[in-house]
């Protein structure tokens, strides 16, 4: 049994402690905004926040997340307002197919919390998420817009 706090809600989940957090979020909890891409911590599609830190949930055991604050894309907006990264994504029409974008947005939200005005080099170092649609230029423009918002 794992006791998880997801988007502020505590839930008891009957699961093997070694199960990747991603499976629990999607299959048991039913939050499907977090995506499965590679399953080996390479693509970033599965990125969530654990105590505010961007984490690739496909390769993170559920036991490591117990008692910590887990935030998924569904919990990023607060008080009916989009997070500034989500708003910048809309304003810049960033998504193409959209599959990678929730992970991308979560990674960027964590970056801006740590570095409110990231340089291009900071962005390149921190945002290693893979986008098969090639939205990288729009991502960078939207990050700078969110940093100035
Ligand atoms: S699915 Fe987790 S990093 Fe690709
Ligand atoms: S928007 Fe299609 S994979 Fe990134």
Tab-separated table of C-alpha atoms and ligand atoms in Angstrom:
chain	number	residue	atom	x	y	z
A	1	UNK	CA	0.000	0.000	0.000
A	2	UNK	CA	1.359	3.428	-0.888
A	3	UNK	CA	0.129	6.716	0.552
A	4	UNK	CA	0.477	9.349	-2.123
A	5	UNK	CA	-0.328	13.053	-2.143
A	6	UNK	CA	-1.195	13.906	-5.721
A	7	UNK	CA	-2.255	17.450	-6.583
A	8	UNK	CA	-2.990	18.045	-2.911
A	9	UNK	CA	-5.197	14.981	-2.483
A	10	UNK	CA	-4.022	12.068	-0.335
A	11	UNK	CA	-4.748	8.629	-1.702
A	12	UNK	CA	-4.000	5.103	-0.517
A	13	UNK	CA	-3.032	2.931	-3.458
A	14	UNK	CA	-2.676	-0.832	-3.359
A	15	UNK	CA	0.469	-1.343	-5.417
A	16	UNK	CA	3.870	-3.038	-5.409
A	17	UNK	CA	6.402	-0.499	-4.038
A	18	UNK	CA	8.658	-0.932	-7.077
A	19	UNK	CA	5.953	0.033	-9.561
A	20	UNK	CA	6.939	3.110	-11.543
A	21	UNK	CA	5.055	6.169	-10.322
A	22	UNK	CA	3.834	6.831	-13.881
A	23	UNK	CA	1.745	3.657	-13.930
A	24	UNK	CA	0.081	4.546	-10.667
A	25	UNK	CA	-0.698	8.092	-11.797
A	26	UNK	CA	-2.206	6.911	-15.066
A	27	UNK	CA	-3.711	3.521	-14.293
A	28	UNK	CA	-4.715	3.624	-10.645
A	29	UNK	CA	-5.363	7.315	-10.118
A	30	UNK	CA	-6.658	7.923	-13.635
A	31	UNK	CA	-4.738	11.111	-14.387
A	32	UNK	CA	-3.766	10.579	-18.004
A	33	UNK	CA	-2.238	13.982	-18.788
A	34	UNK	CA	1.162	12.550	-17.886
A	35	UNK	CA	2.370	10.529	-20.848
A	36	UNK	CA	4.394	7.392	-21.470
A	37	UNK	CA	7.065	7.822	-24.116
A	38	UNK	CA	10.258	5.812	-23.735
A	39	UNK	CA	9.943	4.267	-20.286
A	40	UNK	CA	13.686	4.665	-19.671
A	41	UNK	CA	14.010	8.271	-18.409
A	42	UNK	CA	15.132	9.612	-21.756
A	43	UNK	CA	12.254	11.549	-23.333
A	44	UNK	CA	10.642	13.477	-20.473
A	45	UNK	CA	7.027	12.836	-21.539
A	46	UNK	CA	6.300	11.459	-18.067
A	47	UNK	CA	7.663	14.447	-16.111
A	48	UNK	CA	5.882	15.369	-12.879
A	49	UNK	CA	7.004	17.356	-9.847
A	50	UNK	CA	7.968	15.606	-6.644
A	51	UNK	CA	8.339	18.208	-3.905
A	52	UNK	CA	8.754	20.733	-6.721
A	53	UNK	CA	11.527	18.875	-8.525
A	54	UNK	CA	10.950	17.770	-12.126
A	55	UNK	CA	11.049	13.979	-12.083
A	56	UNK	CA	10.682	11.400	-14.848
A	57	UNK	CA	8.000	9.256	-13.324
A	58	UNK	CA	8.462	6.253	-15.643
A	59	UNK	CA	11.697	5.451	-13.852
A	60	UNK	CA	10.805	6.486	-10.317
A	61	UNK	CA	9.437	3.854	-7.905
A	62	UNK	CA	6.196	4.729	-6.227
A	63	UNK	CA	7.804	3.972	-2.854
A	64	UNK	CA	10.130	6.977	-3.331
A	65	UNK	CA	7.200	9.339	-3.719
A	66	UNK	CA	5.324	8.363	-0.567
A	67	UNK	CA	4.506	11.319	1.668
A	68	UNK	CA	5.862	13.812	-0.865
A	69	UNK	CA	3.942	16.418	-2.791
A	70	UNK	CA	3.354	15.066	-6.280
A	71	UNK	CA	2.091	17.492	-8.889
A	72	UNK	CA	0.941	16.449	-12.332
A	73	UNK	CA	-0.078	18.612	-15.270
A	74	UNK	CA	-3.656	18.421	-13.982
A	75	UNK	CA	-2.581	20.143	-10.763
A	76	UNK	CA	-0.387	22.879	-12.211
A	77	UNK	CA	-3.074	25.532	-12.633
A	78	UNK	CA	-4.117	27.082	-9.322
A	79	UNK	CA	-7.225	28.959	-8.224
A	80	UNK	CA	-8.757	28.741	-11.673
A	81	UNK	CA	-5.753	30.438	-13.284
A	82	UNK	CA	-3.420	28.767	-15.727
A	83	UNK	CA	0.216	28.574	-14.670
A	84	UNK	CA	2.267	31.204	-16.509
A	85	UNK	CA	3.994	28.442	-18.488
A	86	UNK	CA	0.650	27.061	-19.659
A	87	UNK	CA	-0.444	30.574	-20.661
A	88	UNK	CA	2.793	31.180	-22.584
A	89	UNK	CA	2.300	27.830	-24.344
A	90	UNK	CA	-1.147	28.948	-25.486
A	91	UNK	CA	0.035	32.409	-26.503
A	92	UNK	CA	2.888	30.935	-28.580
A	93	UNK	CA	0.923	28.017	-30.052
A	94	UNK	CA	3.674	25.667	-28.899
A	95	UNK	CA	2.043	22.215	-29.165
A	96	UNK	CA	1.843	20.346	-32.432
A	97	UNK	CA	0.586	16.808	-31.730
A	98	UNK	CA	0.842	17.675	-28.034
A	99	UNK	CA	2.046	14.302	-26.817
A	100	UNK	CA	5.275	15.524	-25.228
A	101	UNK	CA	3.904	18.834	-24.031
A	102	UNK	CA	2.629	18.093	-20.552
A	103	UNK	CA	6.063	16.750	-19.646
A	104	UNK	CA	7.694	19.718	-21.316
A	105	UNK	CA	5.504	22.183	-19.401
A	106	UNK	CA	6.214	20.467	-16.082
A	107	UNK	CA	9.963	20.541	-16.746
A	108	UNK	CA	9.808	24.233	-17.657
A	109	UNK	CA	7.684	25.139	-14.631
A	110	UNK	CA	10.303	23.533	-12.367
A	111	UNK	CA	13.128	25.316	-14.200
A	112	UNK	CA	11.502	28.747	-13.789
A	113	UNK	CA	10.981	28.128	-10.105
A	114	UNK	CA	14.688	27.494	-9.722
A	115	UNK	CA	15.887	30.028	-12.307
A	116	UNK	CA	13.269	32.718	-12.945
A	117	UNK	CA	15.200	34.224	-15.897
A	118	UNK	CA	16.992	31.347	-17.609
A	119	UNK	CA	19.458	31.959	-20.412
A	120	UNK	CA	19.346	29.911	-23.613
A	121	UNK	CA	22.210	27.846	-22.178
A	122	UNK	CA	20.216	27.230	-18.983
A	123	UNK	CA	17.251	26.120	-21.084
A	124	UNK	CA	19.370	23.789	-23.194
A	125	UNK	CA	20.911	22.250	-20.072
A	126	UNK	CA	17.654	21.791	-18.161
A	127	UNK	CA	15.043	21.049	-20.814
A	128	UNK	CA	16.201	17.827	-22.404
A	129	UNK	CA	12.687	16.622	-23.194
A	130	UNK	CA	12.306	15.123	-26.649
A	131	UNK	CA	9.655	16.447	-29.018
A	132	UNK	CA	9.124	14.428	-32.173
A	133	UNK	CA	7.239	17.332	-33.736
A	134	UNK	CA	10.297	19.572	-33.306
A	135	UNK	CA	8.687	22.401	-31.325
A	136	UNK	CA	12.017	23.420	-29.789
A	137	UNK	CA	12.105	26.990	-31.126
A	138	UNK	CA	8.551	27.673	-29.952
A	139	UNK	CA	9.392	26.101	-26.594
A	140	UNK	CA	12.348	28.421	-26.146
A	141	UNK	CA	10.327	31.514	-27.124
A	142	UNK	CA	7.524	30.545	-24.766
A	143	UNK	CA	9.961	29.955	-21.898
A	144	UNK	CA	11.349	33.476	-22.294
A	145	UNK	CA	7.798	34.849	-22.466
A	146	UNK	CA	6.802	32.987	-19.299
A	147	UNK	CA	9.958	34.257	-17.578
A	148	UNK	CA	8.922	37.832	-18.364
A	149	UNK	CA	5.254	37.350	-17.417
B	1	LIG	S1	8.506	8.009	-20.601
B	1	LIG	FE1	9.637	8.693	-18.943
B	1	LIG	S2	11.328	9.707	-19.768
B	1	LIG	FE2	10.295	8.848	-21.481
B	2	LIG	S1	4.328	18.323	-29.874
B	2	LIG	FE1	4.327	16.376	-30.842
B	2	LIG	S2	5.914	15.289	-29.803
B	2	LIG	FE2	6.080	17.289	-29.080
